[in-house]
CSV table of C-alpha atoms in Angstrom, one decimal:
chain,number,residue,atom,x,y,z
A,1,MET,CA,-0.2,0.2,-0.1
A,2,LYS,CA,1.3,3.2,-1.2
A,3,PRO,CA,1.9,5.9,2.3
A,4,ALA,CA,-0.8,8.7,2.4
A,5,THR,CA,2.0,11.7,1.2
A,6,ALA,CA,2.3,9.7,-2.5
A,7,ARG,CA,-1.8,9.5,-2.3
A,8,ILE,CA,-1.9,13.5,-2.2
A,9,ALA,CA,1.0,14.1,-5.3
A,10,GLU,CA,-1.2,12.1,-6.9
A,11,LEU,CA,-4.4,13.9,-6.0
A,12,GLN,CA,-2.2,17.2,-6.6
A,13,LEU,CA,-1.5,16.4,-10.0
A,14,ALA,CA,-4.7,15.2,-10.8
A,15,VAL,CA,-5.9,18.3,-9.9
A,16,MET,CA,-2.9,20.0,-11.9
A,17,LEU,CA,-3.4,18.5,-14.9
A,18,LEU,CA,-7.5,18.6,-15.0
A,19,THR,CA,-8.3,21.9,-13.3
A,20,ARG,CA,-6.4,25.6,-13.4
A,21,LEU,CA,-6.7,25.4,-9.9
A,22,PRO,CA,-3.7,26.4,-7.4
A,23,ALA,CA,-2.2,23.2,-6.4
A,24,GLY,CA,1.3,23.7,-5.4
A,25,GLN,CA,4.7,22.0,-7.0
A,26,LEU,CA,4.9,18.6,-6.8
A,27,LYS,CA,8.3,16.9,-5.5
A,28,ASP,CA,10.8,14.9,-6.5
A,29,PRO,CA,10.1,12.2,-7.7
A,30,ALA,CA,6.9,13.2,-8.8
A,31,PRO,CA,4.0,10.9,-10.5
A,32,LYS,CA,3.1,9.2,-13.2
A,33,LEU,CA,-0.1,10.3,-14.5
A,34,SER,CA,-1.1,6.7,-14.7
A,35,GLU,CA,-1.0,7.0,-10.9
A,36,ALA,CA,-3.4,9.9,-10.5
A,37,GLN,CA,-5.6,8.9,-12.8
A,38,TRP,CA,-7.8,7.1,-9.8
A,39,ALA,CA,-7.6,11.0,-8.3
A,40,TYR,CA,-10.1,12.2,-11.6
A,41,PRO,CA,-13.3,11.7,-10.0
A,42,LEU,CA,-12.2,13.8,-6.4
A,43,VAL,CA,-11.7,16.4,-9.2
A,44,GLY,CA,-15.0,16.4,-10.1
A,45,LEU,CA,-15.8,16.6,-6.7
A,46,ILE,CA,-14.0,19.7,-6.3
A,47,VAL,CA,-15.4,21.3,-9.9
A,48,GLY,CA,-18.6,20.2,-9.2
A,49,LEU,CA,-18.3,22.8,-5.7
A,50,ILE,CA,-17.1,25.4,-7.7
A,51,ALA,CA,-20.2,25.1,-9.6
A,52,GLY,CA,-22.5,24.0,-7.2
A,53,ILE,CA,-21.5,26.5,-4.9
A,54,GLY,CA,-21.7,29.3,-7.7
A,55,HIS,CA,-25.3,28.6,-8.8
A,56,GLY,CA,-26.2,28.4,-5.3
A,57,ALA,CA,-24.7,32.2,-4.8
A,58,ALA,CA,-26.6,33.3,-8.7
A,59,THR,CA,-29.8,32.0,-7.5
A,60,GLY,CA,-29.7,33.4,-4.0
A,61,LEU,CA,-28.9,37.0,-5.4
A,62,GLY,CA,-31.8,37.1,-7.5
A,63,ALA,CA,-30.5,35.7,-10.9
A,64,SER,CA,-32.9,33.7,-12.9
A,65,PRO,CA,-32.9,30.4,-13.4
A,66,ALA,CA,-31.4,30.8,-17.3
A,67,LEU,CA,-29.0,33.1,-15.5
A,68,ALA,CA,-28.3,30.8,-13.0
A,69,ALA,CA,-26.6,28.0,-14.9
A,70,ILE,CA,-24.7,30.2,-17.2
A,71,LEU,CA,-23.3,31.7,-14.7
A,72,SER,CA,-22.4,28.0,-13.2
A,73,LEU,CA,-21.1,27.0,-16.6
A,74,SER,CA,-19.1,30.3,-16.2
A,75,ALA,CA,-17.5,28.8,-13.1
A,76,MET,CA,-17.1,25.3,-14.0
A,77,ILE,CA,-14.8,26.3,-17.0
A,78,LEU,CA,-13.2,28.8,-15.5
A,79,SER,CA,-11.7,26.6,-12.7
A,80,THR,CA,-10.8,24.0,-15.8
A,81,GLY,CA,-9.5,26.4,-18.2
A,82,ALA,CA,-11.8,25.2,-20.6
A,83,LEU,CA,-10.2,21.9,-21.3
A,84,HIS,CA,-12.8,19.5,-21.1
A,85,GLN,CA,-14.7,21.8,-23.7
A,86,ASP,CA,-11.6,22.3,-25.8
A,87,GLY,CA,-11.4,18.7,-26.2
A,88,LEU,CA,-15.2,18.1,-27.4
A,89,ALA,CA,-14.5,20.8,-29.9
A,90,ASP,CA,-11.2,19.2,-31.2
A,91,PHE,CA,-12.9,15.5,-31.1
A,92,ALA,CA,-16.1,17.0,-33.0
A,93,ASP,CA,-14.0,18.3,-36.0
A,94,GLY,CA,-11.5,15.5,-36.1
A,95,MET,CA,-14.0,12.6,-36.4
A,96,TRP,CA,-16.0,14.2,-38.9
A,97,GLY,CA,-13.7,16.6,-40.7
A,98,GLY,CA,-11.0,13.7,-41.3
A,99,HIS,CA,-11.7,11.3,-44.0
A,100,ASP,CA,-8.5,9.0,-43.0
A,101,LYS,CA,-7.1,8.1,-39.2
A,102,ALA,CA,-3.8,9.9,-40.0
A,103,ARG,CA,-6.5,13.0,-40.8
A,104,ARG,CA,-8.8,12.6,-37.9
A,105,LEU,CA,-5.5,12.4,-35.6
A,106,GLU,CA,-4.0,16.1,-37.3
A,107,ILE,CA,-7.2,17.8,-37.0
A,108,MET,CA,-7.6,16.8,-33.6
A,109,ARG,CA,-4.0,18.4,-33.1
A,110,ASP,CA,-4.6,21.6,-34.4
A,111,SER,CA,-5.2,24.4,-32.3
A,112,ARG,CA,-7.6,26.3,-34.3
A,113,ILE,CA,-11.7,25.4,-34.4
A,114,GLY,CA,-14.5,24.1,-37.0
A,115,SER,CA,-17.8,23.9,-38.1
A,116,TYR,CA,-18.3,20.5,-36.4
A,117,GLY,CA,-16.4,21.7,-32.8
A,118,VAL,CA,-18.2,25.2,-33.0
A,119,LEU,CA,-21.8,23.3,-33.2
A,120,ALA,CA,-20.9,20.7,-30.5
A,121,LEU,CA,-19.5,23.0,-28.1
A,122,GLY,CA,-22.6,25.3,-29.0
A,123,LEU,CA,-25.1,22.9,-28.3
A,124,CYS,CA,-23.7,21.4,-25.1
A,125,CYS,CA,-22.7,24.5,-24.2
A,126,ALA,CA,-26.8,25.2,-24.3
A,127,ILE,CA,-28.0,22.1,-23.7
A,128,TRP,CA,-26.2,22.1,-20.2
A,129,SER,CA,-27.4,25.5,-19.1
A,130,ALA,CA,-31.1,24.3,-20.3
A,131,SER,CA,-31.1,21.5,-18.4
A,132,VAL,CA,-29.9,22.7,-15.0
A,133,ALA,CA,-32.0,25.5,-15.9
A,134,GLN,CA,-35.4,23.3,-16.3
A,135,LEU,CA,-34.3,22.0,-12.5
A,136,ALA,CA,-33.7,25.6,-11.2
A,137,GLY,CA,-34.2,24.5,-7.8
A,138,SER,CA,-33.8,20.6,-7.7
A,139,ALA,CA,-30.2,21.2,-8.7
A,140,ASP,CA,-28.9,21.2,-5.4
A,141,LEU,CA,-24.8,21.2,-4.4
A,142,ALA,CA,-25.5,17.2,-4.2
A,143,ALA,CA,-26.3,17.2,-8.2
A,144,PHE,CA,-23.7,18.7,-8.7
A,145,LEU,CA,-20.6,16.9,-7.2
A,146,ALA,CA,-22.3,13.7,-8.1
A,147,ILE,CA,-22.6,14.5,-11.7
A,148,GLY,CA,-19.2,15.7,-11.7
A,149,VAL,CA,-17.6,12.2,-10.0
A,150,LEU,CA,-19.6,10.3,-12.4
A,151,SER,CA,-18.0,11.9,-15.4
A,152,ARG,CA,-14.7,11.7,-14.5
A,153,ILE,CA,-15.2,8.3,-14.1
A,154,ALA,CA,-16.0,8.1,-17.9
A,155,MET,CA,-12.6,9.3,-18.2
A,156,THR,CA,-10.9,6.7,-16.4
A,157,VAL,CA,-12.8,4.1,-18.1
A,158,CYS,CA,-11.9,4.9,-20.8
A,159,VAL,CA,-8.3,5.2,-20.1
A,160,ALA,CA,-8.5,2.0,-18.5
A,161,THR,CA,-10.8,0.1,-21.8
A,162,MET,CA,-8.9,1.7,-24.5
A,163,PRO,CA,-5.7,2.0,-26.4
A,164,PRO,CA,-3.7,5.2,-26.8
A,165,ALA,CA,-4.3,6.1,-30.4
A,166,ARG,CA,-1.2,7.6,-30.5
A,167,ASN,CA,2.2,7.1,-29.4
A,168,ASP,CA,2.2,11.0,-28.0
A,169,GLY,CA,0.1,13.1,-26.4
A,170,LEU,CA,-2.4,12.9,-23.3
A,171,GLY,CA,-3.5,9.6,-23.9
A,172,ALA,CA,-0.5,8.1,-24.5
A,173,GLN,CA,1.3,8.9,-21.0
A,174,ALA,CA,-2.4,8.2,-19.2
A,175,GLY,CA,-1.1,4.5,-19.2
A,176,ARG,CA,-3.4,2.1,-17.7
A,177,ASP,CA,-3.2,1.5,-13.9
A,178,THR,CA,-7.1,0.0,-13.6
A,179,ARG,CA,-7.3,-1.6,-10.4
A,180,ALA,CA,-7.1,1.2,-8.6
A,181,ASN,CA,-8.7,3.6,-10.3
A,182,LEU,CA,-11.9,0.9,-11.4
A,183,THR,CA,-11.5,-0.1,-7.3
A,184,VAL,CA,-11.8,4.0,-6.0
A,185,SER,CA,-14.4,5.0,-9.3
A,186,ALA,CA,-16.7,1.7,-8.3
A,187,PHE,CA,-17.2,3.3,-4.6
A,188,LEU,CA,-17.9,6.3,-6.2
A,189,ALA,CA,-20.2,5.6,-8.2
A,190,LEU,CA,-22.3,4.0,-5.8
A,191,GLY,CA,-21.8,7.4,-4.1
A,192,ALA,CA,-23.4,9.3,-6.6
A,193,VAL,CA,-25.6,7.2,-7.6
A,194,ILE,CA,-27.1,7.4,-3.9
A,195,ALA,CA,-26.7,11.0,-3.4
A,196,LEU,CA,-28.8,11.6,-6.9
A,197,GLY,CA,-31.4,9.5,-5.4
A,198,LEU,CA,-34.2,7.2,-6.9
A,199,ASP,CA,-33.1,9.1,-10.5
A,200,GLY,CA,-29.1,8.1,-9.6
A,201,LEU,CA,-29.5,4.5,-11.7
A,202,ILE,CA,-30.8,5.9,-15.2
A,203,VAL,CA,-28.6,8.7,-14.5
A,204,MET,CA,-25.3,6.5,-14.2
A,205,LEU,CA,-27.0,4.3,-17.2
A,206,VAL,CA,-27.6,7.3,-20.1
A,207,VAL,CA,-23.5,8.1,-18.5
A,208,ALA,CA,-22.3,4.9,-19.3
A,209,ALA,CA,-24.9,4.8,-22.9
A,210,VAL,CA,-23.2,8.2,-24.0
A,211,THR,CA,-19.2,6.6,-22.5
A,212,LEU,CA,-19.6,3.8,-24.8
A,213,VAL,CA,-20.9,5.3,-27.9
A,214,ILE,CA,-17.8,8.1,-27.8
A,215,ALA,CA,-15.3,5.2,-27.2
A,216,ARG,CA,-16.7,3.2,-30.0
A,217,THR,CA,-16.6,6.0,-32.3
A,218,ALA,CA,-13.6,6.9,-31.3
A,219,GLN,CA,-11.6,3.6,-31.6
A,220,GLN,CA,-13.1,2.8,-35.5
A,221,ARG,CA,-11.9,6.3,-36.1
A,222,VAL,CA,-8.6,6.8,-35.0
A,223,GLY,CA,-8.4,3.3,-33.1
A,224,GLY,CA,-8.2,4.6,-29.5
A,225,GLN,CA,-8.2,7.4,-26.8
A,226,THR,CA,-6.5,10.9,-26.7
A,227,GLY,CA,-6.6,13.8,-24.5
A,228,ASP,CA,-9.3,15.4,-26.8
A,229,VAL,CA,-11.6,12.1,-26.2
A,230,LEU,CA,-11.4,12.1,-22.8
A,231,GLY,CA,-12.5,15.5,-22.8
A,232,ALA,CA,-15.1,15.0,-25.3
A,233,VAL,CA,-15.9,12.2,-22.8
A,234,GLN,CA,-16.1,14.1,-19.8
A,235,PHE,CA,-18.2,17.1,-21.3
A,236,LEU,CA,-20.9,15.1,-23.4
A,237,ALA,CA,-21.4,12.1,-20.4
A,238,GLU,CA,-21.8,15.6,-17.6
A,239,THR,CA,-24.2,17.2,-20.5
A,240,SER,CA,-26.3,13.4,-20.7
A,241,ALA,CA,-27.0,13.7,-17.0
A,242,TRP,CA,-27.8,16.8,-16.7
A,243,ALA,CA,-30.3,16.6,-19.4
A,244,THR,CA,-31.4,12.9,-18.2
A,245,LEU,CA,-32.4,14.6,-14.7
A,246,ALA,CA,-34.3,17.7,-16.4
A,247,VAL,CA,-36.7,15.5,-18.3
A,248,LEU,CA,-37.0,13.2,-15.4
A,249,SER,CA,-37.9,15.9,-13.4
A,250,ASN,CA,-41.3,16.4,-15.5
């Protein structure tokens, strides 16, 4: 069993990788990315907390449900540096903008955004905001925390089950430290489902289905996962979770 200091360093690395939040400096020897994957869902707790507090504060100050949802999304994007949104845009451009694997990977690595990326990102942000706005008071802090966790678990599952599509980049560096990842993810997924109440199991099934579709698409079109694929998985899983809760609330 690793000492607590090693686990703290791995969590610190996960925060540094997935957010723009201050996390201090890592001491040598720094952990590998594969060793920090178990902490991705815990980073989801942190980001979910920020989004939930932002939503609650905006609502408390008299913002409309729509404005509170947009401000909450803005707080979340600022905390992550739009990491996952950028991944979604690159994923959409690459998957549908290239005619073969090499060209798709080339497009995904390009920092410019194309029409597919703009449409995917715009629609996803709109669905996220509209779903949270429809839930209004039902979008409590527990929901933000649970969905933040589930959407990061989706990332760890993809890393654990998919090969990297290229030999360099974030996807290749991630590795497959599956035992610790999946053990922690299973316990946190159970907690997230319980936190969401009666709708939790349905939300988890929808997140799993969306993740599977994205994973199969990436496997067929580029041969595995990349950092952009993982970013797309996170934001699409999160958006689908909120949309599911909104539909179930009627």
